[in-house]
C-alpha positions as a printed NumPy array, in Angstrom:
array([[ 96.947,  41.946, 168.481],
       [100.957,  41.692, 167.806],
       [102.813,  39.71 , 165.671],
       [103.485,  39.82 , 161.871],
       [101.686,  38.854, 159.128],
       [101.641,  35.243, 157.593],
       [104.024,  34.628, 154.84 ],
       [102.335,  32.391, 152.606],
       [104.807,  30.216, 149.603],
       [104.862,  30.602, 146.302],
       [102.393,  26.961, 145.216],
       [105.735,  25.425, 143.119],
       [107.713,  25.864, 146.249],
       [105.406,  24.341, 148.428],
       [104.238,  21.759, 146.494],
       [107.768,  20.606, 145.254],
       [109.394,  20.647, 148.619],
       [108.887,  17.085, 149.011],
       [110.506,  16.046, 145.787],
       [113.601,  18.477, 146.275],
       [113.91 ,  17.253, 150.055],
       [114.228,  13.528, 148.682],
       [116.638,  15.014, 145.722],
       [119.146,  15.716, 148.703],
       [118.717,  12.531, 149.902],
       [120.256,  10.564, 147.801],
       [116.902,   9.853, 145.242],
       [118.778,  11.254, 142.601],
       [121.42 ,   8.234, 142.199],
       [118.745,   6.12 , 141.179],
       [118.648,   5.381, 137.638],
       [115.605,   6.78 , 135.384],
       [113.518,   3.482, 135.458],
       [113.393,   3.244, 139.475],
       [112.969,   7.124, 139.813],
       [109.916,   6.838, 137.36 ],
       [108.36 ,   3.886, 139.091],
       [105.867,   4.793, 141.978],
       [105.304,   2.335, 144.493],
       [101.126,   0.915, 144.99 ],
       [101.534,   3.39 , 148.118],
       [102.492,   6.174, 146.613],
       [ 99.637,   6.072, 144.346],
       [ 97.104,   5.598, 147.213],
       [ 98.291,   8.479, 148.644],
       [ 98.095,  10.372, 145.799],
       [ 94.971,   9.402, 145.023],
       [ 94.109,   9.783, 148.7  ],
       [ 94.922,  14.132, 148.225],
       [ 92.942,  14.546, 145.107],
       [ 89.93 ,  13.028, 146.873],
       [ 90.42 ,  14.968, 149.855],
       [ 90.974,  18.362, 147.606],
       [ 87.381,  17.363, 145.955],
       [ 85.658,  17.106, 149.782],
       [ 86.834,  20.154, 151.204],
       [ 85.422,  21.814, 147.884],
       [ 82.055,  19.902, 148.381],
       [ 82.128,  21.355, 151.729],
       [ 82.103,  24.863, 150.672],
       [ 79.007,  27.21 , 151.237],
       [ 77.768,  29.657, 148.7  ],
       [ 75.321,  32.669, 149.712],
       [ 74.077,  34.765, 147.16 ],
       [ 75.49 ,  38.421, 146.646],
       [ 73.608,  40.463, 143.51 ],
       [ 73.024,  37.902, 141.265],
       [ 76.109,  35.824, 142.053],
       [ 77.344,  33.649, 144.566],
       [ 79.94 ,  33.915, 146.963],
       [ 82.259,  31.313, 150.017],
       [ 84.977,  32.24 , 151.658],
       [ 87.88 ,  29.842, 152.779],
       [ 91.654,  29.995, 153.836],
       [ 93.842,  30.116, 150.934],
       [ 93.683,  27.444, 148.463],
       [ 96.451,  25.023, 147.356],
       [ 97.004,  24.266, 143.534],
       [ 94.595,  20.986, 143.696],
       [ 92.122,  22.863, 145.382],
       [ 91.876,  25.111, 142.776],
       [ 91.38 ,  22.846, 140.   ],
       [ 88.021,  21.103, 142.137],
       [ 86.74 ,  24.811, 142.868],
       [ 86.937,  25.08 , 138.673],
       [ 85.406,  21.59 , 138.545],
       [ 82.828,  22.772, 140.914],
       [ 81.655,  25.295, 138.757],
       [ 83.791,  28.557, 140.402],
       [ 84.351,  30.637, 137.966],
       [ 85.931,  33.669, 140.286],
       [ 88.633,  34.279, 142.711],
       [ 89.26 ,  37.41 , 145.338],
       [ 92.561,  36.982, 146.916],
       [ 93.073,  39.555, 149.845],
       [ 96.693,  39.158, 150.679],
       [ 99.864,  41.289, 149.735],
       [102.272,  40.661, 146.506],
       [104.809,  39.513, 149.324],
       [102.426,  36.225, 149.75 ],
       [102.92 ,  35.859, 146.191],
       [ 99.488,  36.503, 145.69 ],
       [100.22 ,  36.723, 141.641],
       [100.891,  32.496, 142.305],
       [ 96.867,  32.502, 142.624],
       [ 96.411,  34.17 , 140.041],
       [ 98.785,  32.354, 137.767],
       [ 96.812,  29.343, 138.44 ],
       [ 93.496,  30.801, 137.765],
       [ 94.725,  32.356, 134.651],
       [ 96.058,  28.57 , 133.301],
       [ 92.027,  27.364, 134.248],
       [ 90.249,  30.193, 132.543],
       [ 89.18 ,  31.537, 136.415],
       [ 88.634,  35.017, 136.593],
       [ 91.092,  36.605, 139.46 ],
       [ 90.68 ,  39.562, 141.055],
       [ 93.735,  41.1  , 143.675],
       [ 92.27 ,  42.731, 146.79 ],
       [ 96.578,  43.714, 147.914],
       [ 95.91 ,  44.039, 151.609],
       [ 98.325,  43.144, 153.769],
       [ 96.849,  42.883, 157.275],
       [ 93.077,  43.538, 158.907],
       [ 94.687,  45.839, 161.022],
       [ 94.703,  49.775, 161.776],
       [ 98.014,  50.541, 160.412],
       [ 97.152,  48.595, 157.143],
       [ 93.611,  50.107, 156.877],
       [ 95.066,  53.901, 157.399],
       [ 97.727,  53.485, 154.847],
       [ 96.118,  55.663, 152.057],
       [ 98.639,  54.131, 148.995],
       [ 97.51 ,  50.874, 150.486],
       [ 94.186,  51.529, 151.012],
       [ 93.426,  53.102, 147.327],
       [ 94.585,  49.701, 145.963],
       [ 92.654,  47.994, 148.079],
       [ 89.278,  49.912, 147.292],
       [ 90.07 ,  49.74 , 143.394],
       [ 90.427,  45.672, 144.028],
       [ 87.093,  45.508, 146.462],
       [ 85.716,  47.753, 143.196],
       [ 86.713,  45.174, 140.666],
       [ 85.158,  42.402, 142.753],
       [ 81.819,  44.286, 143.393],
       [ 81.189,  44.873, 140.114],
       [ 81.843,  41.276, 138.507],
       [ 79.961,  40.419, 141.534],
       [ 77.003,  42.931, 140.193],
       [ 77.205,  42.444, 136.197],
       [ 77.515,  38.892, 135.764],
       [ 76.853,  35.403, 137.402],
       [ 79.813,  34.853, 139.059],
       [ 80.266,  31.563, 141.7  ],
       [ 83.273,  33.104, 143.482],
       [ 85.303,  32.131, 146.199],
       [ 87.506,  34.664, 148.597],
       [ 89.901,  34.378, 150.488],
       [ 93.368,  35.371, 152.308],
       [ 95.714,  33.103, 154.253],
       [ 93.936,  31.31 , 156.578],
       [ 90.22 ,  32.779, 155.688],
       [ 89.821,  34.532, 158.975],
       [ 90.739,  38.619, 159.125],
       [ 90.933,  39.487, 155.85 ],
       [ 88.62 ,  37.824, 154.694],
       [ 86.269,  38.461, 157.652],
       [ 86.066,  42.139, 156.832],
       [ 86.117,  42.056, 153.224],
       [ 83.373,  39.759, 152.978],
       [ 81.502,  41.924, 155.439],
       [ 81.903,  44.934, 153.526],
       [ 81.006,  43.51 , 150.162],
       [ 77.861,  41.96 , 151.782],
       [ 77.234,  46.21 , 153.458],
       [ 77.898,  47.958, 150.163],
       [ 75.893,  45.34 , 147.673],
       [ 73.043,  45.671, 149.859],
       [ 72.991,  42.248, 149.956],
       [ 72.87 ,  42.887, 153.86 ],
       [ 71.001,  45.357, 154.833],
       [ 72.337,  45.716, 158.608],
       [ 75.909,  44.494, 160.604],
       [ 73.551,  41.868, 162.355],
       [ 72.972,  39.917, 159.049],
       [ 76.168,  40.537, 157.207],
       [ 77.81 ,  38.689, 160.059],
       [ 74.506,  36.001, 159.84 ],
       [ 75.57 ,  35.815, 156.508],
       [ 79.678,  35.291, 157.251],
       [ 78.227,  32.966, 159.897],
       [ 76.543,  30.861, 157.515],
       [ 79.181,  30.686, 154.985],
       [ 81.896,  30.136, 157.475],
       [ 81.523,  29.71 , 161.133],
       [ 85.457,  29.685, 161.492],
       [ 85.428,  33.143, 160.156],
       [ 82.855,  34.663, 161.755],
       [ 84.488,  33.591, 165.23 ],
       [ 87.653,  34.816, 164.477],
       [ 87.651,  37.826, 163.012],
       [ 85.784,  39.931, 166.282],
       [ 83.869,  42.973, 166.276],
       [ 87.2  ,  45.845, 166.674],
       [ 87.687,  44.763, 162.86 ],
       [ 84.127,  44.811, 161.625],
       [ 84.235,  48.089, 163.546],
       [ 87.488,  49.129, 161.319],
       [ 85.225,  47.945, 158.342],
       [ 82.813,  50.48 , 159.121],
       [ 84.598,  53.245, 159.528],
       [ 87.344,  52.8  , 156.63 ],
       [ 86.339,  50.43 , 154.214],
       [ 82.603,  50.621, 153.999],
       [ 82.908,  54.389, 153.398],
       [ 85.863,  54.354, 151.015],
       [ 84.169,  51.604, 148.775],
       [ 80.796,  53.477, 148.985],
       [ 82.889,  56.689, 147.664],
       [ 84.488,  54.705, 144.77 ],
       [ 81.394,  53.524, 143.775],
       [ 79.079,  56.608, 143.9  ],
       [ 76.248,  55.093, 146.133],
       [ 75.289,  56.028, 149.837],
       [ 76.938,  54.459, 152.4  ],
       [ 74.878,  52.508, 154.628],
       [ 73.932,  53.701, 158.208],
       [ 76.861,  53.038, 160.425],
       [ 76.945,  50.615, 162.563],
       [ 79.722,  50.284, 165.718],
       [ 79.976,  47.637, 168.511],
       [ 81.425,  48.936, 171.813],
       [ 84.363,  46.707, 172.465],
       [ 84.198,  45.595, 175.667],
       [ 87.317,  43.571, 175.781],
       [ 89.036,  46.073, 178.329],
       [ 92.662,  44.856, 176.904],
       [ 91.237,  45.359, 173.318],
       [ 89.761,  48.464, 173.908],
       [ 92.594,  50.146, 175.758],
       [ 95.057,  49.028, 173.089],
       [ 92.99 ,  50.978, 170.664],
       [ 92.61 ,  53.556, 172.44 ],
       [ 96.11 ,  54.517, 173.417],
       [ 97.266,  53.776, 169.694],
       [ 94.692,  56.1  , 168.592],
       [ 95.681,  58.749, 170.811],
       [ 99.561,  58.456, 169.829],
       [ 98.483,  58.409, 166.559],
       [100.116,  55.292, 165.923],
       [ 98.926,  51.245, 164.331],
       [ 97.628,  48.379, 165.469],
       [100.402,  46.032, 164.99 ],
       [100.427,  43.687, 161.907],
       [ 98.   ,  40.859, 161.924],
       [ 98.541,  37.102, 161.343],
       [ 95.848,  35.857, 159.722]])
């Protein structure tokens, strides 16, 4: 329930760590020819990323939502992109906060022709989910999504930093408010089938959360009937009395990390 949330890189800066480390290590003394030669191994390996970037995108899977489709995953580095365009994505939903550099996604989709849409939350949490600045720009994001979702034939892929919380219970309430599930028993069928890693991890006190905040905010912003609420009793006795004595203080839950 503690900790803080998971700072995520900029894609340049992670992906050009490797050359800058070998920069300070003396790489740069080597004269133009030898620094633009790559060894046969070097290649393979190369080669070796860009065919493992193409499996995990063959290993995604999609489950229909209006007339679109829609996977969830953790967040996706700059080759992974490209294979989710080559794939046929044509959408991305990134739930994470500007200090993830969420804008680096959608700099990348932007250079592909991807549609992007920013869902800025910042944790699956109580204090995030209560913060009503946050929360407004959270609902017009979900809004954005729904309706690209709705109007076109999207092939759209969400996600946040490791595809767990975030994720979890934005997927869920897309799935609630599009109808596309009618009850909490087969939106999290339908998480479960995209993504059992998801579905494990992101436990019934945040689909709960979902319920009560999101599902009801979204419903409001879009002018349609909420569906019938539906809460699991938490019966995690650490969980619950965490909750509970937060609640009553009138204070968070603390940040999440995933």
């Amino acid at each position: 329930l503690g900790g803080t949330d998971t700072v995520v890189r900029p894609m340049d800066v992670y992906e050009m760590e490797g050359e800058a480390a070998k920069s300070k290590s003396g790489s740069s003394r080597q004269t133009p020819d030898k620094k633009s030669a790559q060894s046969p191994g070097k290649k393979k390996a190369r080669g070796q990323v860009v065919r493992s970037a193409a499996k995990d995108i063959e290993e995604l899977t999609f489950k229909p939502i209006f007339g679109s489709m829609l996977t969830v995953w953790h967040r996706p580095k700059t080759q992974h992109i490209f294979h989710l365009k080559e794939s046929g994505v044509t959408m991305l939903i990134t739930c994470q906060a500007d200090r993830e550099h969420a804008q680096a996604v959608g700099k990348e989709c932007k250079r592909l022709g991807l549609k992007w849409v920013h869902v800025p939350l910042g944790g699956a949490n109580l204090n995030r989910l209560k913060n009503r600045e946050d929360m407004a720009k959270v609902i017009t994001g979900l809004d954005q999504a729904y309706h690209l979702l709705k109007d076109g034939k999207e092939k759209a892929l969400l996600h946040c930093a490791a595809g767990i919380h975030r994720t979890g219970i934005c997927t869920y309430t897309l799935l609630r408010c599009s109808g596309e599930a009618k009850t909490r028993g087969e939106a999290m069928e339908c998480i479960k089938a995209i993504r059992l890693h998801t579905h494990d991890g992101v436990r019934d006190w945040r689909i709960n959360l979902a319920e009560e905040i999101l599902i009801p905010l979204l419903s409001e912003k879009l002018s349609i009937d909420a569906p019938k609420q539906e809460l699991v009793e938490i019966k995690d006795r650490k969980i619950l009395a965490k909750l509970k004595s937060l609640e009553r203080r009138g204070r968070a839950m603390p940040p999440s990390r995933k």
